[in-house]
Coordinates of C-alpha atoms and ligand atoms in Angstrom, one line a residue:
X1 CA 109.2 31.4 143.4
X2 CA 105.9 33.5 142.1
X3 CA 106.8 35.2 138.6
X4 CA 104.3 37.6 139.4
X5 CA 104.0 41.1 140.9
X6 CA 103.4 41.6 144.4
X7 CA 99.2 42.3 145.5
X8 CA 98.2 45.6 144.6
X9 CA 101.4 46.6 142.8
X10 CA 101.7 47.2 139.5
X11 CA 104.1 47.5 136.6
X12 CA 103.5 50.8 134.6
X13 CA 104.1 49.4 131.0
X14 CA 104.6 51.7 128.3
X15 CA 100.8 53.1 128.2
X16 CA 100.5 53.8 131.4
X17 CA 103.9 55.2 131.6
X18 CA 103.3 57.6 129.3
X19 CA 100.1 58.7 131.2
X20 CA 102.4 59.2 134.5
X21 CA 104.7 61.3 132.3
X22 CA 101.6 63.4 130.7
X23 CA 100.1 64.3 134.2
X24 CA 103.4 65.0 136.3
X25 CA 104.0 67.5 132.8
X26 CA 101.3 69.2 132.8
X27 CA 101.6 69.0 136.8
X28 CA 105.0 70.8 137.5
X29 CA 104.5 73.1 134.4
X30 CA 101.0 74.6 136.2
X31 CA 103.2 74.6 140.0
X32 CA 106.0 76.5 138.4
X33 CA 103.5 79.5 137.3
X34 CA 102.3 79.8 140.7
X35 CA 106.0 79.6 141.9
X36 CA 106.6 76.1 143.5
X37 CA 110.0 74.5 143.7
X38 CA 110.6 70.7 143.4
X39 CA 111.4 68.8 146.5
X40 CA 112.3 65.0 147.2
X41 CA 112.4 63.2 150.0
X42 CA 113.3 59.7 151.0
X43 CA 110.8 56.7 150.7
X44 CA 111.5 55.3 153.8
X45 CA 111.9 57.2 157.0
X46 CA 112.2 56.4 160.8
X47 CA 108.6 55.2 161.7
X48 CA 107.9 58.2 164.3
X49 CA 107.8 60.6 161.4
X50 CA 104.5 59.6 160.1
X51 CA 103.4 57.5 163.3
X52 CA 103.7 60.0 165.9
X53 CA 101.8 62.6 163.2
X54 CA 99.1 60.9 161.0
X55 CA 97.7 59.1 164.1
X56 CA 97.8 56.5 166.1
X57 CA 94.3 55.6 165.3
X58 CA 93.8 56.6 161.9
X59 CA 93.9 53.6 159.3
X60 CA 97.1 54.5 157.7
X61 CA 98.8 53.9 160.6
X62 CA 97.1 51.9 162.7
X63 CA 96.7 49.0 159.6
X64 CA 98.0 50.6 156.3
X65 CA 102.1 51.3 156.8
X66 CA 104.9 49.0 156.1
X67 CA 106.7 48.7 159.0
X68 CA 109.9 46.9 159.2
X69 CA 113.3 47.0 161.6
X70 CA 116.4 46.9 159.3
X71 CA 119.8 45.2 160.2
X72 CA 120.5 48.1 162.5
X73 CA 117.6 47.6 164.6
X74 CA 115.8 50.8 163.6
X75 CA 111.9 50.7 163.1
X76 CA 111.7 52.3 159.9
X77 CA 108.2 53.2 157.7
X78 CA 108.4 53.2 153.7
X79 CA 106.2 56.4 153.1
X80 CA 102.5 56.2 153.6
X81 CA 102.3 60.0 152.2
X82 CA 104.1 62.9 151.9
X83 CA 103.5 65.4 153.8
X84 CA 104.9 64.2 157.1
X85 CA 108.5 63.6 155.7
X86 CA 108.5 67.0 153.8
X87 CA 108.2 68.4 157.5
X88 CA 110.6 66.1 159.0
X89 CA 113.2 68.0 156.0
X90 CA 111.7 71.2 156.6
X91 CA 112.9 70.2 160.2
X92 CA 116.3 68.5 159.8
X93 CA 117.6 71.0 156.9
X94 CA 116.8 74.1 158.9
X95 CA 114.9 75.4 156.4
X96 CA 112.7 77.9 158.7
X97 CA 114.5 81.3 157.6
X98 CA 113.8 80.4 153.9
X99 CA 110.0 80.7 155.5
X100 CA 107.5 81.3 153.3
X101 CA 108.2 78.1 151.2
X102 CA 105.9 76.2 148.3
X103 CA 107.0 73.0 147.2
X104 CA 105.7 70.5 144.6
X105 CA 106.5 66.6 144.7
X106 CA 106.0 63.3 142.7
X107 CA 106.7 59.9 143.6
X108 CA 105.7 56.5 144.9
X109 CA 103.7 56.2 148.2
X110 CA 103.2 52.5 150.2
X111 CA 99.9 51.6 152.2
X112 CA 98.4 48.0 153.2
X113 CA 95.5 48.6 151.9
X114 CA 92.9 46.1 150.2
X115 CA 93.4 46.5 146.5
X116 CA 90.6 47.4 143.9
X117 CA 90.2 49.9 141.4
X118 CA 92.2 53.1 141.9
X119 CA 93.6 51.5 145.1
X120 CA 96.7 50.1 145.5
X121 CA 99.7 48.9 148.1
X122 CA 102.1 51.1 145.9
X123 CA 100.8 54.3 144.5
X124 CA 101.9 57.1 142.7
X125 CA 101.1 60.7 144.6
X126 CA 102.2 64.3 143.0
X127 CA 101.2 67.2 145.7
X128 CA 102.3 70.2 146.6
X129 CA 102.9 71.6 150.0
X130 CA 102.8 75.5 151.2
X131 CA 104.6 76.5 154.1
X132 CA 104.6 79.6 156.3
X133 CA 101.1 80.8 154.9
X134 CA 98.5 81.5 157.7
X135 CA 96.0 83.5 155.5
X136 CA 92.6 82.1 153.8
X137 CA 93.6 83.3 150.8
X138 CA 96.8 80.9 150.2
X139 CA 94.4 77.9 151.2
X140 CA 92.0 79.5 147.8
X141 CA 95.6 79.6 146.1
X142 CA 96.6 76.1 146.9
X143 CA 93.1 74.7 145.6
X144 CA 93.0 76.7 142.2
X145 CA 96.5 74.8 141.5
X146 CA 94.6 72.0 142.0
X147 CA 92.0 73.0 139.9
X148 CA 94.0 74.5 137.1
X149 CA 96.1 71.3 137.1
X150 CA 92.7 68.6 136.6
X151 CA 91.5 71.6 133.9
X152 CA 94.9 71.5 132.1
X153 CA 94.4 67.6 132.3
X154 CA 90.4 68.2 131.1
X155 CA 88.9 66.1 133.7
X156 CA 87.8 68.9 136.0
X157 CA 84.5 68.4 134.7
X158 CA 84.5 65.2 136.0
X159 CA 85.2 66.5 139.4
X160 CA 83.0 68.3 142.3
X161 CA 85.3 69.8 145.2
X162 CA 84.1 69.5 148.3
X163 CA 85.4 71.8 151.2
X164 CA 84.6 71.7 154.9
X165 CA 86.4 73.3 158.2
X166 CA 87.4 71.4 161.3
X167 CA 87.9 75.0 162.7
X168 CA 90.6 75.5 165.1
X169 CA 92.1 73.1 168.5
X170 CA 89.5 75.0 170.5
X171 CA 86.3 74.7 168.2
X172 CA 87.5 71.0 168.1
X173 CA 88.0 70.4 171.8
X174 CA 84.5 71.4 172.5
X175 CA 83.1 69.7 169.9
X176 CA 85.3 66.8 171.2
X177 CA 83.9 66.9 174.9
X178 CA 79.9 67.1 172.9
X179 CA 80.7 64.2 171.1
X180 CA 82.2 61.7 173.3
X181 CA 79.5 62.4 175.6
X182 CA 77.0 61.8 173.1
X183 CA 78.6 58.7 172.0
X184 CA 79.2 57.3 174.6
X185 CA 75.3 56.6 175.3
X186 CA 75.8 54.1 172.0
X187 CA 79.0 52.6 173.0
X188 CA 77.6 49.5 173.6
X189 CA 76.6 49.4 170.0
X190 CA 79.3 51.0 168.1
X191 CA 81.9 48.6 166.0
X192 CA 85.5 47.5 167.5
X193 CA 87.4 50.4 165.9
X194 CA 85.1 52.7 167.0
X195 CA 85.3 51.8 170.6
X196 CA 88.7 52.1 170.7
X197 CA 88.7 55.3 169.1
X198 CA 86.5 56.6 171.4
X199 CA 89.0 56.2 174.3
X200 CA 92.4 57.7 172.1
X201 CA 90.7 59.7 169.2
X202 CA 86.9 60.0 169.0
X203 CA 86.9 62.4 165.8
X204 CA 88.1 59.5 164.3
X205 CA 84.5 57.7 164.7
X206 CA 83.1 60.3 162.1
X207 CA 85.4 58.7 159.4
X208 CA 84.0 55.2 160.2
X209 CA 82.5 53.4 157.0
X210 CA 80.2 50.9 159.3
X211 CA 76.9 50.9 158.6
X212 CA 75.7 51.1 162.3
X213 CA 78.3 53.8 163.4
X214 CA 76.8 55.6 160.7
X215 CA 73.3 55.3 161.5
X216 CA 74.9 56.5 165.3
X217 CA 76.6 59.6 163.9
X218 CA 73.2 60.6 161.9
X219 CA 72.2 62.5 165.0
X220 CA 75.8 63.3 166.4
X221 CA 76.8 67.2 167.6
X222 CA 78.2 68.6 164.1
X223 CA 81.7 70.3 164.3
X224 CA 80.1 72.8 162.2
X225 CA 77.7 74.4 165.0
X226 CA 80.9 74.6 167.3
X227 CA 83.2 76.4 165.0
X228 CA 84.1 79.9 167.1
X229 CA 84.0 83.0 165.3
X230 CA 88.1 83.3 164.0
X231 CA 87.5 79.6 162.5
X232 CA 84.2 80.8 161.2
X233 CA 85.7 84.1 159.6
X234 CA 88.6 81.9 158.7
X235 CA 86.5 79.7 156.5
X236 CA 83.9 82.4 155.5
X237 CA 87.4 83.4 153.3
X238 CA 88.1 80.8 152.1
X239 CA 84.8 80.2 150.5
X240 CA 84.2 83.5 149.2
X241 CA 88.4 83.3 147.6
X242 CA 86.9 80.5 145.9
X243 CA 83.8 82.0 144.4
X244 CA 85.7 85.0 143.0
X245 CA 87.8 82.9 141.6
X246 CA 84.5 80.9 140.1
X247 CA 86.0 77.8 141.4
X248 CA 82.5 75.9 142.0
X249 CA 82.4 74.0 145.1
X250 CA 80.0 71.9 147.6
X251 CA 79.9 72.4 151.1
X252 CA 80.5 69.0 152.9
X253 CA 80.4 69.1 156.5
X254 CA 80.6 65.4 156.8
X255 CA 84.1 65.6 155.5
X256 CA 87.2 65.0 158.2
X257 CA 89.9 63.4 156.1
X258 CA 92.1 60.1 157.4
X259 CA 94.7 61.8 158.3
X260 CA 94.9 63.5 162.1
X261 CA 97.0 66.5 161.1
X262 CA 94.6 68.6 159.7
X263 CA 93.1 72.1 161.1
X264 CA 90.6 74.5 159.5
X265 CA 90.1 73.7 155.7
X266 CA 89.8 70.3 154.3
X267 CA 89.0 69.5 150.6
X268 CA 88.5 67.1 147.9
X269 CA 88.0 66.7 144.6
X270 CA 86.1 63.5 143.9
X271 CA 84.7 61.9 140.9
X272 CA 81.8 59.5 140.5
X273 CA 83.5 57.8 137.7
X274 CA 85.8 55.5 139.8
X275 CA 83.7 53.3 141.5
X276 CA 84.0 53.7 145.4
X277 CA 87.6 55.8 144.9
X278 CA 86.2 58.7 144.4
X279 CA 88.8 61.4 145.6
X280 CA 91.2 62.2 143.1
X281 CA 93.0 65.9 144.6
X282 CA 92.8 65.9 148.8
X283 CA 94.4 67.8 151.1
X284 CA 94.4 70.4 153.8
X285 CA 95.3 73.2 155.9
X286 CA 98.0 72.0 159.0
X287 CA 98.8 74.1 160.8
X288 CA 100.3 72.3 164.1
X289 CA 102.2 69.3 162.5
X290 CA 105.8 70.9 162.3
X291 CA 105.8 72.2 166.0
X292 CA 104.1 69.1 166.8
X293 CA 107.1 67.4 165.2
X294 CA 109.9 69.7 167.3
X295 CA 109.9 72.3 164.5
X296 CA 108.5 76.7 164.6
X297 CA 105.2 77.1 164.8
X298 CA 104.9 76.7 160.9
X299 CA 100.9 76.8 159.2
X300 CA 100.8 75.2 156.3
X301 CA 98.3 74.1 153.3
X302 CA 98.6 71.5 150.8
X303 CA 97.5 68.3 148.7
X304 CA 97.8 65.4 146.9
X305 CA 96.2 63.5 143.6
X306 CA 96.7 60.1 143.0
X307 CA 98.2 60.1 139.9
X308 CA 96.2 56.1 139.2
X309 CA 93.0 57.2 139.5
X310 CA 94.0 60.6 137.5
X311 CA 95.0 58.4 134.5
X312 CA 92.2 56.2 134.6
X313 CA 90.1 59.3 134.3
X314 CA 92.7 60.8 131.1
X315 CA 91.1 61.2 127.8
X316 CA 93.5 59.3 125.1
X317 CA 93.4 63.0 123.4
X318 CA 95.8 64.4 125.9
X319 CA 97.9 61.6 125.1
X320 CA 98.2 62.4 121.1
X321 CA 102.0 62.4 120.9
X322 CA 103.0 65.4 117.9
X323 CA 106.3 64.2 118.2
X324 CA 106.8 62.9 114.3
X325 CA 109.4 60.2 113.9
X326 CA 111.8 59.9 111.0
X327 CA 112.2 56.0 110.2
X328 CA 116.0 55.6 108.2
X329 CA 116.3 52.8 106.1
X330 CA 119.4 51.2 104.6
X331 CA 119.1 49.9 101.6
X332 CA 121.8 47.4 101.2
X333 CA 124.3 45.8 103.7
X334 CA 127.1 48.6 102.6
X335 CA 124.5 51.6 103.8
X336 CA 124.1 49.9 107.5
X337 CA 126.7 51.9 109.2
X338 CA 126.6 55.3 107.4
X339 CA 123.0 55.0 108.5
X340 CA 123.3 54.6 111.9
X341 CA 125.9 57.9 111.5
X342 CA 123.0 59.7 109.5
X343 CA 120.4 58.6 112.7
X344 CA 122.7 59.5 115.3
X345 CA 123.1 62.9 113.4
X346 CA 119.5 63.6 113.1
X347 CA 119.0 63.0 116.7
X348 CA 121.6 65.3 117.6
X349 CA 119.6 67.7 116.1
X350 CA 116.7 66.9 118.1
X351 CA 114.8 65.2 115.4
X352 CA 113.1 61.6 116.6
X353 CA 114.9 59.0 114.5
X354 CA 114.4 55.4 114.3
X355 CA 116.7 52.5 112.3
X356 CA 115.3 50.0 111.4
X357 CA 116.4 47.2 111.6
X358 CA 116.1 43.6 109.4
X359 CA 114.9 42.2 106.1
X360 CA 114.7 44.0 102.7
X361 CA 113.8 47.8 101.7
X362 CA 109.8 46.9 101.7
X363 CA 109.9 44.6 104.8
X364 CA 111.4 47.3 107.0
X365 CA 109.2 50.4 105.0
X366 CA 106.5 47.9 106.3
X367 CA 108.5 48.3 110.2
X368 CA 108.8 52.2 109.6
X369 CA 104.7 52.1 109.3
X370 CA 103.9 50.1 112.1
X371 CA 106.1 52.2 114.2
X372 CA 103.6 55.4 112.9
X373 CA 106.8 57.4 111.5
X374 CA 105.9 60.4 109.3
X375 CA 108.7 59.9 107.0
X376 CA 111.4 57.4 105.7
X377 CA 114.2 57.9 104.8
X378 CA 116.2 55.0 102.3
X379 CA 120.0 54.7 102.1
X380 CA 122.0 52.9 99.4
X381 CA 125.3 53.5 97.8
X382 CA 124.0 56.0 95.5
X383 CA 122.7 58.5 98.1
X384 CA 125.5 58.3 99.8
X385 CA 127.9 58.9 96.9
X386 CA 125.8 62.0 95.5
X387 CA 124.9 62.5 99.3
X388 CA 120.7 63.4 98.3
X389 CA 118.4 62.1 99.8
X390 CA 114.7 60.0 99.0
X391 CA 112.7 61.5 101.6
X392 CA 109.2 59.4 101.4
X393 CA 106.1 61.4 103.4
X394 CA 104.2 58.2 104.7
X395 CA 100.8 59.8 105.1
X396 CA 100.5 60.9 101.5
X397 CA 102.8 59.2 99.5
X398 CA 104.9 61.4 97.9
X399 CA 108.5 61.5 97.6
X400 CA 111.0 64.5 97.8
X401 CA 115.0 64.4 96.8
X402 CA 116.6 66.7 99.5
X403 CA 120.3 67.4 99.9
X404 CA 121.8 66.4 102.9
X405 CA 121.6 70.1 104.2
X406 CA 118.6 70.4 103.4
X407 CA 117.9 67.0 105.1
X408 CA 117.9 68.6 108.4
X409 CA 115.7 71.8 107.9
X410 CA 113.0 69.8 106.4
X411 CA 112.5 66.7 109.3
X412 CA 112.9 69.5 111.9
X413 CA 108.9 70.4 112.0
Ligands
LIG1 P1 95.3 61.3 151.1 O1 93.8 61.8 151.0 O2 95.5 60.2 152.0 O3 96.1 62.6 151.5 O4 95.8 61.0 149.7 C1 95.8 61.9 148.6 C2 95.3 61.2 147.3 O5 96.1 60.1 147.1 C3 93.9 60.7 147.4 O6 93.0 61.7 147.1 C4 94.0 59.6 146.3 O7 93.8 60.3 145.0 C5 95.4 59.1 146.4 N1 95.5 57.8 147.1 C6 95.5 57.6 148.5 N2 95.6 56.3 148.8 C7 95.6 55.7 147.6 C8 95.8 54.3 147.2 N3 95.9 53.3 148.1 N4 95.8 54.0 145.9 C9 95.7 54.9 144.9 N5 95.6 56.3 145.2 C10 95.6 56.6 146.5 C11 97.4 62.6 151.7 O8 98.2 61.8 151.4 C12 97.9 64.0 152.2 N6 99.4 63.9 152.4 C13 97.5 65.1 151.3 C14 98.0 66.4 151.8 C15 99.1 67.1 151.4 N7 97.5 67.1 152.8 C16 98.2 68.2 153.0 N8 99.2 68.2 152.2

């Protein structure tokens, strides 16, 4: 048996941990000013949910999901992403009359995907999802959350969002006929995937990452010059939201996102300073997946960030915990339990205590500095009796007798 975590898993130790913590903080504290609820749905779900909706040919589910039949036969998916099985709840729950509806979530997402740096088999997504909003304007809303959040987190600057439109199902079927006819001059040439694609989904080919597809696709008809006038207006709004709201951003037109739900606006946020996993914030306006799924005609707009590749980027600044710990020492063998009382107390009151534990008054004064506590705090029989208190400020030195009244008013800073 291997005593070792499974490929592109990790364990989040303390440090990292704490960098999960800091980002889904700052995260759900910036979605609850702009009004978004929590939502949580299961990891696993019956396989149709995301492979009837992502794609059949898209990576994620044509390589990427773990798929497996359980004892009672059904073919179930742990979740690639979220946004297919918030649907599927929007769905089963009968949530339509609560219509409009903006929800924020955080958790672990699965994909069989080669591991390297910011990309894993288990990963950590926090996104938000808007539903029932057909305007421009909530797609300019949804993407200054996700601006405000990586400011709040102080690697916006590290950022450039780029923003393009696959315009509506008819700009995209015409630009669909265009292309396959145009690709289908190279088909010869084109790699495996592609082929294939060009028989189920050939919008998919402008995703491809192989070289020669690439060099194909160079002189390809462009969505954008097929994009009908409501798509055009539609987008047109979206950029000019985003300007008033000096949110700077990059037109990419080259940009169609893995995923096959996705109409109108698609964006990213992506950073040079991760290598080749550059997008850090992603998402999209989709506006057919719930009635694609059996649900109301529902549009929607939403994201997700990666919350990895966010705390790669996090500056250990953010991190600077102000939380200041009081270390209590007992003295003698006789103080041990009234200490542990006197901790417990403290931390009633909402004041970070530690005990600590083994070896003599210095040894464990040397503990209470290695843990970084502001003050200590000794116990023997005598403070006990006359119940004051040696209160001993670690960062300068200096020592204070306090009553055990007092006790409590001056550690609670
Ligand atoms: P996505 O672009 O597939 O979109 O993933 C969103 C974000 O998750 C990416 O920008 C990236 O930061 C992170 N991510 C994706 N795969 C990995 C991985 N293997 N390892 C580490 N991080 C990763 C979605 O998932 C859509 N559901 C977003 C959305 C929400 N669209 C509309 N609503």
């Amino acid at each position: 048996m291997k005593m070792q975590a499974v490929r592109g898993t990790q364990d989040l130790l303390p440090q990292t941990s704490k960098r999960f913590r800091k980002i889904d903080e700052i995260a759900w504290q910036s979605a609850k000013t702009f009004g978004f609820e929590e939502i949580d749905t299961p990891i696993f779900e019956f396989s149709d949910v995301f492979h009837r909706t992502l794609g059949e040919t898209s990576d994620v589910v044509a390589k990427e999901t773990y798929t497996f039949q359980d004892r009672g036969g059904d073919s179930l998916t742990l979740r690639p992403e979220g946004t297919a099985g918030i649907a599927r709840a929007f769905i089963s729950n009968g949530l339509a009359q609560l219509l409009p509806l903006k929800y924020y979530y955080c958790g672990p997402m699965f994909r069989y995907e080669r591991p390297q740096k910011g990309r894993y088999r288990q990963f950590h997504q926090f996104g938000v999802e808007c539903l029932g909003f057909d305007s421009p304007e909530s797609d300019v809303e949804c993407i200054s959350l996700g601006f405000e959040i990586l400011q709040r987190l102080n690697i916006q600057n590290r950022t450039v969002l780029e923003i393009n439109s696959l315009g509506d199902a008819a700009s995209r079927n015409i630009h669909k006929d265009k292309l396959v006819t145009y690709l289908s001059k190279f088909e010869a040439d084109l790699s495996e995937d592609s082929k294939v694609r060009l028989k189920k989904n050939p919008l998919r080919i402008l995703d491809s990452k192989d070289p020669k597809d690439q060099e194909i696709l160079k002189n390809a008809p462009q969505l954008k010059d097929f994009l009908n006038d409501t798509s055009k207006s539609f987008f047109d709004r979206v950029c000019e939201g985003l300007s008033l709201l000096s949110i700077p951003y990059k037109l990419n037109t080259g940009l169609v996102r893995g995923l096959d739900y996705y109409t109108h606006t698609v964006f990213e946020f992506v950073t040079q300073d991760l290598g080749s996993q550059g997008a850090v914030l992603s998402g999209g306006r989709y506006d057919g997946l719930i009635e694609q799924m059996g649900g109301p005609a529902t549009p929607s707009v939403g994201w997700a960030s990666g919350m990895e590749r966010i705390a790669l980027l996090l500056d250990e600044n953010i991190l600077a915990d102000s939380t200041a710990i009081v270390a209590v020492i007992a003295a003698e063998d006789s103080a041990e339990l009234e200490s542990l009382k006197l901790t417990f107390e403290l931390r009633k009151a909402g004041i970070s205590t530690e005990l600590i534990y083994g070896g003599n008054v210095g040894k464990k004064m040397k503990k209470a500095n290695k843990l970084g506590a502001r003050w200590a705090l000794v116990i023997g029989s005598r403070e006990l009796e006359s119940q004051k208190f040696a209160v001993k400020d670690l960062v300068n030195g200096e020592q204070q007798e306090v009553s055990r009244d007092q006790l409590f008013l001056k550690l609670k800073i």
